[in-house]
Amino acid sequence: MWNGAADAQRYGATLLEGERVRFRALEGGDLPDLARWWRDPAWAVLQQLVVRPRPAASVEELFRGWSANEQGGGVGFSVLDRASDVLVGHVTLFGASLPARAASLAVMVGSEHVGRGYGTDAVRLLTAYGFREMGLNRIEIRVHAFNDRARAVYRRVGYREEGVRRDAVFHDGRFHDEVVMAALAREWPNGS
């Protein structure tokens, strides 16, 4: 329960800040790094259904769309290291709509920033944002079964594996499973 404007302002001041990262709106200067990370085949294979060269301009347009943050069903943020203000990635909640109050989460951490806790903190912060500010009931993510690092991050944050889409992803001449993971507002560690 809020005790006036001071509580509201305290909430607002921490809404977009985690332990290691903070979120802000996409800026034009973010686009070259985001496009470079998205286009890198060694990392694209972990999050894209088909790895194929794409012009930087079309990838930049994707990020602009994901980050428009207009009224409606989704949000997207640039992810910065809190201490240095260096861009380390991007996060998105998409597909949110009534009456389901459910969305899908996507996260990308730049290749040179992987393994430093940014992804864990960004997923935790975006999930909390979805429950606390967007009023979502469910947030889901689909991850290639072979992406053990990502699955461990989602589990550590509080996502549960709900099922497997068998042979749903095709890479390197064969099919791979895709794991569906989700968090529910009522089960979220920080409450909703």
N, CA, C and O of each residue as an XYZ file, in Angstrom:
768
protein
N       0.834     -1.183      0.000
C       0.000      0.000      0.000
C       0.877      1.244      0.000
O       1.845      1.338      0.755
N       0.532      2.172     -0.836
C       1.298      3.407     -0.943
C       0.866      4.398      0.120
O      -0.317      4.544      0.430
N       1.860      5.070      0.662
C       1.610      6.121      1.632
C       1.934      7.474      1.000
O       2.733      8.247      1.528
N       1.308      7.738     -0.122
C       1.445      9.047     -0.733
C       2.493      9.139     -1.818
O       3.035      8.141     -2.294
N       2.757     10.382     -2.188
C       3.638     10.683     -3.302
C       5.063     10.181     -3.083
O       5.724      9.788     -4.044
N       5.544     10.184     -1.860
C       6.918      9.742     -1.600
C       7.106      8.281     -1.993
O       8.119      7.934     -2.599
N       6.150      7.423     -1.660
C       6.235      6.012     -2.046
C       6.157      5.857     -3.561
O       6.883      5.055     -4.148
N       5.278      6.622     -4.185
C       5.151      6.564     -5.642
C       6.455      6.986     -6.313
O       6.893      6.362     -7.279
N       7.062      8.032     -5.806
C       8.314      8.501     -6.402
C       9.451      7.507     -6.165
O      10.300      7.328     -7.038
N       9.481      6.870     -5.022
C      10.504      5.863     -4.730
C      10.366      4.698     -5.718
O      11.358      4.208     -6.257
N       9.143      4.272     -5.942
C       8.877      3.213     -6.918
C       9.339      3.647     -8.307
O      10.045      2.905     -8.990
N       8.945      4.837     -8.719
C       9.321      5.336    -10.033
C      10.823      5.465    -10.221
O      11.340      5.208    -11.308
N      11.515      5.857     -9.180
C      12.966      6.052     -9.260
C      13.720      4.745     -9.458
O      14.825      4.749    -10.000
N      13.142      3.628     -9.029
C      13.833      2.336     -9.139
C      13.231      1.426    -10.200
O      13.738      0.327    -10.424
N      12.177      1.855    -10.848
C      11.441      1.019    -11.794
C      12.305      0.496    -12.937
O      12.124     -0.638    -13.378
N      13.234      1.303    -13.417
C      14.039      0.938    -14.581
C      15.490      0.661    -14.217
O      16.366      0.708    -15.080
N      15.751      0.371    -12.945
C      17.119      0.095    -12.505
C      17.189     -1.213    -11.742
O      16.421     -1.450    -10.811
N      18.119     -2.055    -12.150
C      18.395     -3.287    -11.435
C      19.673     -3.138    -10.642
O      20.131     -2.026    -10.380
N      20.245     -4.271    -10.261
C      21.501     -4.241     -9.507
C      22.672     -3.869    -10.397
O      23.552     -3.114     -9.984
N      22.692     -4.396    -11.625
C      23.820     -4.178    -12.543
C      23.463     -3.331    -13.749
O      24.336     -2.707    -14.351
N      22.174     -3.302    -14.112
C      21.770     -2.634    -15.350
C      20.699     -1.582    -15.082
O      20.061     -1.552    -14.030
N      20.535     -0.733    -16.074
C      19.391      0.170    -16.092
C      18.860      0.193    -17.515
O      19.593     -0.033    -18.478
N      17.562      0.472    -17.625
C      16.903      0.559    -18.926
C      16.698      2.026    -19.284
O      16.483      2.880    -18.425
N      16.773      2.284    -20.592
C      16.396      3.588    -21.103
C      15.855      3.397    -22.511
O      15.979      2.324    -23.103
N      15.253      4.457    -23.033
C      14.736      4.409    -24.401
C      15.885      4.213    -25.387
O      17.012      4.644    -25.142
N      15.584      3.564    -26.493
C      16.536      3.386    -27.576
C      16.979      4.751    -28.095
O      16.158      5.651    -28.278
N      18.266      4.896    -28.326
C      18.810      6.104    -28.946
C      19.507      5.706    -30.234
O      19.964      4.573    -30.388
N      19.582      6.649    -31.150
C      20.186      6.369    -32.450
C      21.593      5.802    -32.365
O      21.979      4.965    -33.181
N      22.360      6.253    -31.381
C      23.720      5.758    -31.225
C      23.805      4.307    -30.787
O      24.870      3.697    -30.880
N      22.696      3.738    -30.307
C      22.669      2.325    -29.900
C      22.622      1.391    -31.108
O      23.089      0.254    -31.048
N      22.056      1.885    -32.195
C      21.719      1.009    -33.320
C      22.907      0.295    -33.957
O      22.775     -0.888    -34.272
N      24.052      0.929    -34.167
C      25.157      0.174    -34.767
C      25.586     -1.047    -33.946
O      25.818     -2.119    -34.506
N      25.694     -0.889    -32.615
C      26.073     -2.039    -31.787
C      24.979     -3.102    -31.783
O      25.273     -4.290    -31.916
N      23.724     -2.691    -31.632
C      22.624     -3.667    -31.630
C      22.581     -4.445    -32.942
O      22.406     -5.663    -32.938
N      22.739     -3.746    -34.060
C      22.735     -4.421    -35.360
C      23.928     -5.364    -35.485
O      23.784     -6.473    -36.001
N      25.081     -4.948    -35.031
C      26.277     -5.801    -35.103
C      26.055     -7.077    -34.294
O      26.360     -8.173    -34.764
N      25.522     -6.936    -33.078
C      25.300     -8.117    -32.248
C      24.248     -9.035    -32.867
O      24.420    -10.254    -32.876
N      23.167     -8.466    -33.382
C      22.078     -9.252    -33.969
C      22.546    -10.006    -35.211
O      22.091    -11.118    -35.475
N      23.450     -9.402    -35.966
C      23.895     -9.968    -37.241
C      25.034    -10.971    -37.092
O      25.372    -11.638    -38.070
N      25.631    -11.108    -35.934
C      26.753    -12.016    -35.715
C      26.250    -13.463    -35.712
O      25.535    -13.852    -34.789
N      26.604    -14.266    -36.716
C      26.064    -15.626    -36.824
C      26.345    -16.508    -35.607
O      25.530    -17.367    -35.269
N      27.484    -16.308    -34.949
C      27.823    -17.136    -33.787
C      26.828    -16.933    -32.645
O      26.625    -17.836    -31.833
N      26.207    -15.755    -32.576
C      25.231    -15.471    -31.530
C      23.810    -15.547    -32.068
O      22.883    -15.865    -31.324
N      23.631    -15.260    -33.342
C      22.303    -15.327    -33.956
C      21.726    -16.733    -33.877
O      20.514    -16.895    -33.728
N      22.563    -17.738    -33.973
C      22.093    -19.131    -33.940
C      21.436    -19.464    -32.599
O      20.668    -20.422    -32.509
N      21.730    -18.687    -31.564
C      21.140    -18.940    -30.258
C      19.761    -18.317    -30.085
O      19.033    -18.689    -29.164
N      19.383    -17.368    -30.959
C      18.111    -16.688    -30.740
C      17.251    -16.509    -31.972
O      16.086    -16.132    -31.849
N      17.770    -16.759    -33.127
C      16.983    -16.569    -34.334
C      16.618    -17.921    -34.946
O      17.354    -18.899    -34.813
N      15.479    -17.953    -35.613
C      15.053    -19.206    -36.241
C      15.885    -19.536    -37.465
O      16.156    -20.705    -37.739
N      16.289    -18.516    -38.199
C      17.109    -18.710    -39.392
C      18.234    -17.687    -39.369
O      17.985    -16.487    -39.257
N      19.457    -18.155    -39.473
C      20.604    -17.254    -39.525
C      20.826    -16.893    -40.982
O      21.095    -17.750    -41.824
N      20.705    -15.596    -41.259
C      20.953    -15.135    -42.628
C      21.439    -13.692    -42.583
O      20.995    -12.906    -41.747
N      22.344    -13.352    -43.478
C      22.828    -11.969    -43.503
C      21.684    -11.012    -43.820
O      20.890    -11.248    -44.730
N      21.617     -9.936    -43.056
C      20.602     -8.908    -43.273
C      21.296     -7.563    -43.267
O      22.248     -7.360    -42.512
N      20.843     -6.656    -44.083
C      21.433     -5.320    -44.074
C      21.238     -4.657    -42.706
O      20.205     -4.832    -42.060
N      22.234     -3.906    -42.284
C      22.172     -3.238    -40.982
C      20.925     -2.369    -40.876
O      20.306     -2.306    -39.814
N      20.548     -1.699    -41.964
C      19.387     -0.799    -41.917
C      18.108     -1.550    -41.562
O      17.282     -1.023    -40.817
N      17.923     -2.760    -42.072
C      16.693     -3.502    -41.751
C      16.709     -3.985    -40.304
O      15.662     -4.029    -39.658
N      17.880     -4.346    -39.790
C      17.980     -4.756    -38.390
C      17.730     -3.553    -37.485
O      17.049     -3.677    -36.467
N      18.266     -2.409    -37.840
C      18.034     -1.195    -37.056
C      16.548     -0.852    -37.020
O      16.037     -0.399    -35.996
N      15.860     -1.067    -38.128
C      14.416     -0.801    -38.166
C      13.657     -1.748    -37.228
O      12.685     -1.340    -36.593
N      14.096     -3.003    -37.139
C      13.492     -3.944    -36.185
C      13.590     -3.396    -34.767
O      12.600     -3.372    -34.034
N      14.777     -2.959    -34.386
C      14.970     -2.434    -33.024
C      14.152     -1.169    -32.785
O      13.634     -0.966    -31.688
N      14.034     -0.325    -33.796
C      13.181      0.860    -33.643
C      11.735      0.450    -33.363
O      11.082      1.021    -32.489
N      11.242     -0.534    -34.101
C       9.876     -1.021    -33.901
C       9.682     -1.637    -32.526
O       8.679     -1.379    -31.860
N      10.644     -2.455    -32.098
C      10.551     -3.103    -30.794
C      10.618     -2.099    -29.654
O      10.144     -2.372    -28.551
N      11.204     -0.943    -29.918
C      11.449      0.055    -28.865
C      10.557      1.273    -28.965
O      10.821      2.276    -28.301
N       9.507      1.224    -29.773
C       8.648      2.398    -29.973
C       7.958      2.820    -28.672
O       7.743      4.009    -28.439
N       7.611      1.840    -27.826
C       7.003      2.097    -26.514
C       5.790      3.012    -26.589
O       5.609      3.903    -25.759
N       4.976      2.776    -27.585
C       3.729      3.518    -27.707
C       2.636      2.753    -26.987
O       2.855      1.627    -26.541
N       1.464      3.352    -26.870
C       0.331      2.668    -26.244
C       0.102      1.344    -26.957
O       0.190      1.263    -28.182
N      -0.185      0.338    -26.201
C      -0.449     -0.949    -26.827
C       0.273     -2.062    -26.115
O       0.473     -2.024    -24.901
N       0.661     -3.051    -26.888
C       1.038     -4.312    -26.304
C       2.485     -4.604    -26.003
O       2.787     -5.754    -25.682
N       3.405     -3.666    -26.077
C       4.778     -4.060    -25.799
C       5.681     -2.900    -25.450
O       5.335     -1.730    -25.614
N       6.858     -3.269    -24.961
C       7.891     -2.298    -24.641
C       9.242     -2.863    -25.038
O       9.425     -4.079    -25.108
N      10.178     -1.973    -25.297
C      11.554     -2.367    -25.571
C      12.491     -1.320    -25.011
O      12.215     -0.122    -25.082
N      13.598     -1.776    -24.453
C      14.544     -0.867    -23.815
C      15.972     -1.228    -24.201
O      16.297     -2.398    -24.402
N      16.812     -0.214    -24.300
C      18.247     -0.436    -24.347
C      18.695     -0.747    -22.930
O      18.171     -0.183    -21.969
N      19.661     -1.641    -22.800
C      20.171     -2.065    -21.499
C      21.581     -1.500    -21.341
O      22.451     -1.720    -22.183
N      21.790     -0.765    -20.241
C      23.086     -0.154    -19.975
C      23.661     -0.671    -18.667
O      22.925     -0.982    -17.730
N      24.981     -0.760    -18.615
C      25.662     -1.039    -17.364
C      25.441      0.165    -16.453
O      25.717      1.297    -16.849
N      24.951     -0.066    -15.246
C      24.648      1.046    -14.333
C      25.874      1.857    -13.969
O      25.790      3.079    -13.838
N      27.013      1.201    -13.802
C      28.213      1.903    -13.341
C      28.848      2.749    -14.437
O      29.321      3.853    -14.169
N      28.863      2.243    -15.665
C      29.600      2.928    -16.736
C      28.712      3.589    -17.780
O      29.195      4.396    -18.575
N      27.421      3.262    -17.794
C      26.485      3.732    -18.814
C      26.805      3.205    -20.215
O      26.363      3.780    -21.210
N      27.560      2.131    -20.295
C      27.881      1.496    -21.569
C      26.711      0.607    -21.983
O      26.163     -0.130    -21.163
N      26.329      0.679    -23.266
C      25.287     -0.185    -23.806
C      25.756     -1.630    -23.766
O      26.845     -1.948    -24.244
N      24.922     -2.520    -23.184
C      25.289     -3.940    -23.104
C      24.258     -4.849    -23.758
O      24.512     -6.044    -23.911
N      23.085     -4.310    -24.155
C      22.087     -5.175    -24.770
C      20.754     -4.495    -24.980
O      20.642     -3.270    -24.957
N      19.737     -5.333    -25.186
C      18.382     -4.859    -25.456
C      17.395     -5.893    -24.937
O      17.654     -7.095    -24.994
N      16.258     -5.418    -24.429
C      15.188     -6.303    -23.950
C      13.850     -5.845    -24.510
O      13.653     -4.665    -24.801
N      12.940     -6.791    -24.657
C      11.615     -6.499    -25.206
C      10.574     -7.396    -24.536
O      10.826     -8.573    -24.277
N       9.411     -6.826    -24.261
C       8.202     -7.592    -23.951
C       7.239     -7.315    -25.092
O       6.896     -6.160    -25.343
N       6.801     -8.350    -25.784
C       5.935     -8.140    -26.941
C       4.710     -9.049    -26.884
O       4.703    -10.078    -26.207
N       3.679     -8.639    -27.612
C       2.469     -9.449    -27.718
C       1.493     -9.309    -26.571
O       0.519    -10.059    -26.500
N       1.728     -8.367    -25.669
C       0.829     -8.196    -24.526
C      -0.522     -7.672    -25.003
O      -0.588     -6.734    -25.797
N      -1.583     -8.277    -24.516
C      -2.924     -7.816    -24.890
C      -3.929     -8.293    -23.848
O      -3.688     -9.235    -23.093
N      -5.051     -7.609    -23.841
C      -6.166     -8.009    -22.985
C      -7.013     -9.017    -23.741
O      -7.037     -8.940    -24.970
N      -7.684     -9.922    -23.136
C      -7.787    -10.098    -21.695
C      -6.710    -11.004    -21.114
O      -6.663    -11.173    -19.896
N      -5.851    -11.588    -21.924
C      -4.895    -12.583    -21.414
C      -3.841    -11.991    -20.485
O      -3.366    -12.673    -19.578
N      -3.472    -10.735    -20.702
C      -2.430    -10.090    -19.904
C      -1.166    -10.945    -19.874
O      -0.572    -11.180    -18.822
N      -0.776    -11.402    -21.062
C       0.419    -12.223    -21.221
C       1.302    -11.597    -22.293
O       0.809    -10.967    -23.229
N       2.599    -11.776    -22.148
C       3.552    -11.260    -23.122
C       4.709    -12.234    -23.255
O       4.896    -13.127    -22.428
N       5.482    -12.040    -24.322
C       6.701    -12.813    -24.535
C       7.903    -11.912    -24.306
O       7.882    -10.726    -24.635
N       8.930    -12.485    -23.748
C      10.146    -11.751    -23.431
C      11.232    -12.117    -24.422
O      11.356    -13.274    -24.825
N      12.018    -11.124    -24.814
C      13.209    -11.358    -25.626
C      14.341    -10.533    -25.031
O      14.144     -9.391    -24.618
N      15.518    -11.124    -24.995
C      16.682    -10.433    -24.439
C      17.891    -10.719    -25.316
O      18.080    -11.841    -25.788
N      18.705     -9.692    -25.528
C      19.960     -9.856    -26.249
C      21.038     -9.102    -25.478
O      20.909     -7.908    -25.210
N      22.091     -9.814    -25.129
C      23.254     -9.197    -24.506
C      24.378     -9.254    -25.530
O      24.620    -10.295    -26.141
N      25.062     -8.131    -25.715
C      26.151     -8.072    -26.681
C      27.235     -9.085    -26.373
O      27.550     -9.342    -25.211
N      27.805     -9.660    -27.429
C      28.758    -10.754    -27.287
C      29.906    -10.440    -26.340
O      30.349    -11.319    -25.600
N      30.395     -9.208    -26.349
C      31.517     -8.874    -25.471
C      31.096     -8.635    -24.019
O      31.939     -8.383    -23.157
N      29.783     -8.716    -23.752
C      29.282     -8.474    -22.396
C      28.677     -9.725    -21.750
O      28.199     -9.669    -20.617
N      28.698    -10.837    -22.459
C      28.116    -12.081    -21.956
C      28.955    -12.619    -20.793
O      30.180    -12.501    -20.790
N      28.279    -13.206    -19.812
C      28.963    -13.843    -18.693
C      29.276    -12.908    -17.544
O      30.043    -13.264    -16.649
N      28.693    -11.713    -17.552
C      28.971    -10.734    -16.496
C      27.743    -10.428    -15.629
O      27.775     -9.512    -14.808
N      26.665    -11.192    -15.812
C      25.468    -10.997    -15.003
C      24.472    -10.002    -15.567
O      23.427     -9.775    -14.958
N      24.763     -9.401    -16.711
C      23.852     -8.418    -17.293
C      22.536     -9.064    -17.725
O      21.464     -8.507    -17.488
N      22.613    -10.229    -18.354
C      21.403    -10.896    -18.824
C      20.491    -11.285    -17.681
O      19.278    -11.090    -17.760
N      21.059    -11.836    -16.616
C      20.266    -12.226    -15.453
C      19.551    -11.019    -14.863
O      18.352    -11.076    -14.587
N      20.283     -9.932    -14.669
C      19.686     -8.741    -14.071
C      18.654     -8.123    -15.006
O      17.607     -7.664    -14.551
N      18.936     -8.106    -16.307
C      17.993     -7.523    -17.272
C      16.697     -8.324    -17.332
O      15.617     -7.736    -17.391
N      16.781     -9.651    -17.317
C      15.571    -10.486    -17.336
C      14.777    -10.278    -16.052
O      13.553    -10.157    -16.095
N      15.456    -10.236    -14.921
C      14.779    -10.013    -13.636
C      14.069     -8.651    -13.647
O      12.911     -8.553    -13.243
N      14.762     -7.607    -14.107
C      14.199     -6.260    -14.106
C      13.035     -6.141    -15.090
O      12.018     -5.531    -14.760
N      13.163     -6.706    -16.282
C      12.084     -6.616    -17.262
C      10.865     -7.415    -16.811
O       9.732     -6.990    -17.032
N      11.085     -8.559    -16.187
C       9.969     -9.358    -15.682
C       9.231     -8.581    -14.596
O       8.001     -8.526    -14.598
N       9.969     -7.987    -13.681
C       9.338     -7.169    -12.636
C       8.575     -6.006    -13.256
O       7.471     -5.688    -12.812
N       9.136     -5.375    -14.261
C       8.462     -4.270    -14.945
C       7.140     -4.753    -15.556
O       6.111     -4.089    -15.435
N       7.185     -5.899    -16.202
C       5.980     -6.444    -16.821
C       4.871     -6.706    -15.824
O       3.707     -6.419    -16.099
N       5.221     -7.250    -14.666
C       4.219     -7.539    -13.644
C       3.783     -6.279    -12.904
O       2.590     -6.076    -12.681
N       4.728     -5.437    -12.525
C       4.428     -4.298    -11.651
C       3.909     -3.067    -12.396
O       3.103     -2.312    -11.850
N       4.356     -2.859    -13.622
C       3.958     -1.639    -14.325
C       2.972     -1.901    -15.458
O       2.097     -1.076    -15.721
N       3.106     -3.035    -16.125
C       2.210     -3.348    -17.239
C       1.000     -4.158    -16.799
O       0.045     -4.303    -17.563
N       1.023     -4.685    -15.585
C      -0.099     -5.470    -15.089
C      -0.229     -6.827    -15.733
O      -1.325     -7.382    -15.800
N       0.881     -7.373    -16.210
C       0.840     -8.688    -16.846
C       0.622     -9.781    -15.799
O       0.977     -9.628    -14.631
N       0.043    -10.861    -16.241
C      -0.150    -12.031    -15.399
C       0.867    -13.117    -15.734
O       1.233    -13.915    -14.871
N       1.326    -13.147    -16.991
C       2.202    -14.215    -17.467
C       3.221    -13.642    -18.439
O       2.890    -12.834    -19.306
N       4.464    -14.075    -18.279
C       5.524    -13.713    -19.222
C       6.209    -15.002    -19.634
O       6.617    -15.804    -18.794
N       6.328    -15.185    -20.924
C       6.869    -16.424    -21.472
C       8.087    -16.133    -22.323
O       8.223    -15.050    -22.893
N       8.963    -17.108    -22.400
C      10.101    -17.041    -23.311
C      10.292    -18.420    -23.920
O      10.109    -19.443    -23.261
N      10.661    -18.423    -25.180
C      10.975    -19.679    -25.867
C      12.463    -19.675    -26.159
O      13.006    -18.702    -26.681
N      13.112    -20.773    -25.816
C      14.566    -20.843    -25.937
C      14.952    -22.175    -26.572
O      14.381    -23.219    -26.258
N      15.925    -22.117    -27.465
C      16.415    -23.351    -28.087
C      16.940    -24.266    -26.977
O      17.656    -23.814    -26.083
N      16.586    -25.538    -27.038
C      16.960    -26.478    -25.974
C      18.470    -26.566    -25.803
O      18.941    -26.843    -24.699
N      19.237    -26.341    -26.851
C      20.691    -26.439    -26.744
C      21.324    -25.202    -26.095
O      22.530    -25.192    -25.849
N      20.538    -24.169    -25.818
C      21.067    -22.946    -25.215
C      21.010    -23.066    -23.681
O      20.199    -22.424    -23.014
N      21.897    -23.906    -23.158
C      21.920    -24.198    -21.720
C      22.150    -22.949    -20.879
O      21.543    -22.807    -19.818
N      23.008    -22.045    -21.329
C      23.307    -20.834    -20.553
C      22.047    -20.001    -20.355
O      21.767    -19.558    -19.242
N      21.291    -19.784    -21.419
C      20.066    -18.984    -21.320
C      19.037    -19.670    -20.426
O      18.406    -19.017    -19.594
N      18.865    -20.961    -20.588
C      17.892    -21.679    -19.759
C      18.250    -21.572    -18.282
O      17.362    -21.445    -17.440
N      19.543    -21.622    -17.959
C      19.974    -21.492    -16.569
C      19.664    -20.094    -16.033
O      19.251    -19.952    -14.882
N      19.858    -19.072    -16.849
C      19.532    -17.709    -16.435
C      18.050    -17.598    -16.117
O      17.678    -17.072    -15.068
N      17.208    -18.082    -17.004
C      15.756    -17.957    -16.803
C      15.313    -18.719    -15.563
O      14.472    -18.231    -14.807
N      15.861    -19.897    -15.346
C      15.529    -20.661    -14.132
C      15.977    -19.903    -12.879
O      15.233    -19.819    -11.901
N      17.189    -19.356    -12.913
C      17.727    -18.629    -11.758
C      16.848    -17.438    -11.394
O      16.700    -17.110    -10.217
N      16.270    -16.797    -12.390
C      15.430    -15.621    -12.170
C      14.036    -16.015    -11.664
O      13.373    -15.214    -11.005
N      13.589    -17.230    -11.963
C      12.278    -17.663    -11.479
C      11.349    -18.214    -12.542
O      10.191    -18.512    -12.253
N      11.833    -18.354    -13.768
C      11.017    -18.945    -14.829
C      11.015    -20.457    -14.671
O      11.997    -21.059    -14.236
N       9.890    -21.052    -15.034
C       9.759    -22.511    -14.976
C       9.607    -23.064    -16.388
O       8.996    -22.442    -17.257
N      10.173    -24.238    -16.590
C       9.989    -24.919    -17.867
C       8.592    -25.514    -17.880
O       8.213    -26.262    -16.978
N       7.832    -25.174    -18.913
C       6.452    -25.647    -19.017
C       6.271    -26.737    -20.059
O       5.343    -27.541    -19.973
N       7.135    -26.761    -21.015
C       6.976    -27.761    -22.053
C       8.053    -27.650    -23.107
O       8.907    -26.765    -23.070
N       7.988    -28.569    -24.041
C       8.967    -28.623    -25.115
C       8.224    -28.683    -26.433
O       7.312    -29.490    -26.613
N       8.620    -27.831    -27.339
C       8.143    -27.916    -28.725
C       9.180    -28.766    -29.456
O      10.270    -28.300    -29.789
N       8.816    -30.011    -29.695
C       9.761    -30.958    -30.271
C      10.094    -30.605    -31.717
O       9.218    -30.243    -32.502
N      11.389    -30.718    -32.053
C      11.877    -30.479    -33.417
C      11.346    -29.179    -34.021
O      10.950    -29.157    -35.186
N      11.335    -28.107    -33.246
C      10.757    -26.840    -33.681
C      11.768    -25.893    -34.328
O      11.378    -24.919    -34.971
N      13.056    -26.171    -34.164
C      14.107    -25.285    -34.652
C      15.035    -26.087    -35.554
O      15.400    -27.215    -35.225
N      15.416    -25.509    -36.688
C      16.296    -26.196    -37.624
C      17.597    -25.417    -37.770
O      17.597    -24.285    -38.256
N      18.703    -26.020    -37.350
C      20.046    -25.453    -37.521
C      21.024    -26.596    -37.772
O      20.851    -27.700    -37.256
N      22.040    -26.321    -38.562
C      23.129    -27.271    -38.820
C      22.625    -28.610    -39.360
O      23.137    -29.671    -39.003
N      21.608    -28.540    -40.228
C      21.140    -29.729    -40.916
C      20.249    -30.652    -40.110
O      19.953    -31.763    -40.549
N      19.816    -30.212    -38.936
C      18.930    -31.074    -38.153
C      17.979    -30.248    -37.300
O      18.169    -29.048    -37.104
N      16.962    -30.916    -36.804
C      15.962    -30.264    -35.959
C      16.365    -30.339    -34.491
O      17.002    -31.293    -34.043
N      15.970    -29.294    -33.756
C      16.250    -29.198    -32.320
C      14.957    -28.821    -31.606
O      14.063    -28.212    -32.195
N      14.871    -29.185    -30.346
C      13.712    -28.817    -29.535
C      13.791    -27.356    -29.107
O      14.864    -26.752    -29.066
N      12.638    -26.818    -28.794
C      12.526    -25.474    -28.235
C      11.796    -25.603    -26.902
O      10.754    -26.255    -26.830
N      12.328    -24.993    -25.850
C      11.762    -25.091    -24.517
C      10.930    -23.839    -24.238
O      11.385    -22.719    -24.468
N       9.718    -24.037    -23.746
C       8.844    -22.937    -23.347
C       8.984    -22.773    -21.838
O       8.781    -23.714    -21.071
N       9.337    -21.552    -21.428
C       9.493    -21.239    -20.012
C       8.609    -20.035    -19.704
O       8.382    -19.190    -20.571
N       8.111    -19.955    -18.471
C       7.238    -18.835    -18.123
C       7.338    -18.510    -16.644
O       7.725    -19.335    -15.817
N       6.970    -17.269    -16.351
C       6.825    -16.798    -14.976
C       5.417    -16.252    -14.840
O       4.895    -15.629    -15.765
N       4.801    -16.483    -13.690
C       3.472    -15.965    -13.393
C       3.573    -14.919    -12.291
O       4.401    -15.033    -11.387
N       2.734    -13.912    -12.374
C       2.783    -12.813    -11.400
C       2.645    -13.330     -9.978
O       3.381    -12.891     -9.095
N       1.719    -14.253     -9.735
C       1.484    -14.723     -8.362
C       2.653    -15.541     -7.811
O       2.769    -15.710     -6.597
N       3.512    -16.045     -8.683
C       4.659    -16.835     -8.245
C       5.957    -16.043     -8.242
O       6.997    -16.535     -7.803
N       5.887    -14.814     -8.735
C       7.096    -14.000     -8.860
C       7.678    -13.719     -7.490
O       6.937    -13.345     -6.581
N       8.982    -13.885     -7.308
C       9.592    -13.718     -5.992
C       9.307    -12.367     -5.322
O       9.171    -12.295     -4.101
N       9.218    -11.312     -6.114
C       8.990     -9.995     -5.544
C       7.518     -9.621     -5.498
O       7.166     -8.497     -5.140
N       6.665    -10.561     -5.859
C       5.230    -10.269     -5.899
C       4.888     -9.362     -7.058
O       5.779     -8.871     -7.751
N       3.640     -9.142     -7.268
C       3.239     -8.267     -8.376
C       2.405     -7.118     -7.864
O       1.973     -6.272     -8.648
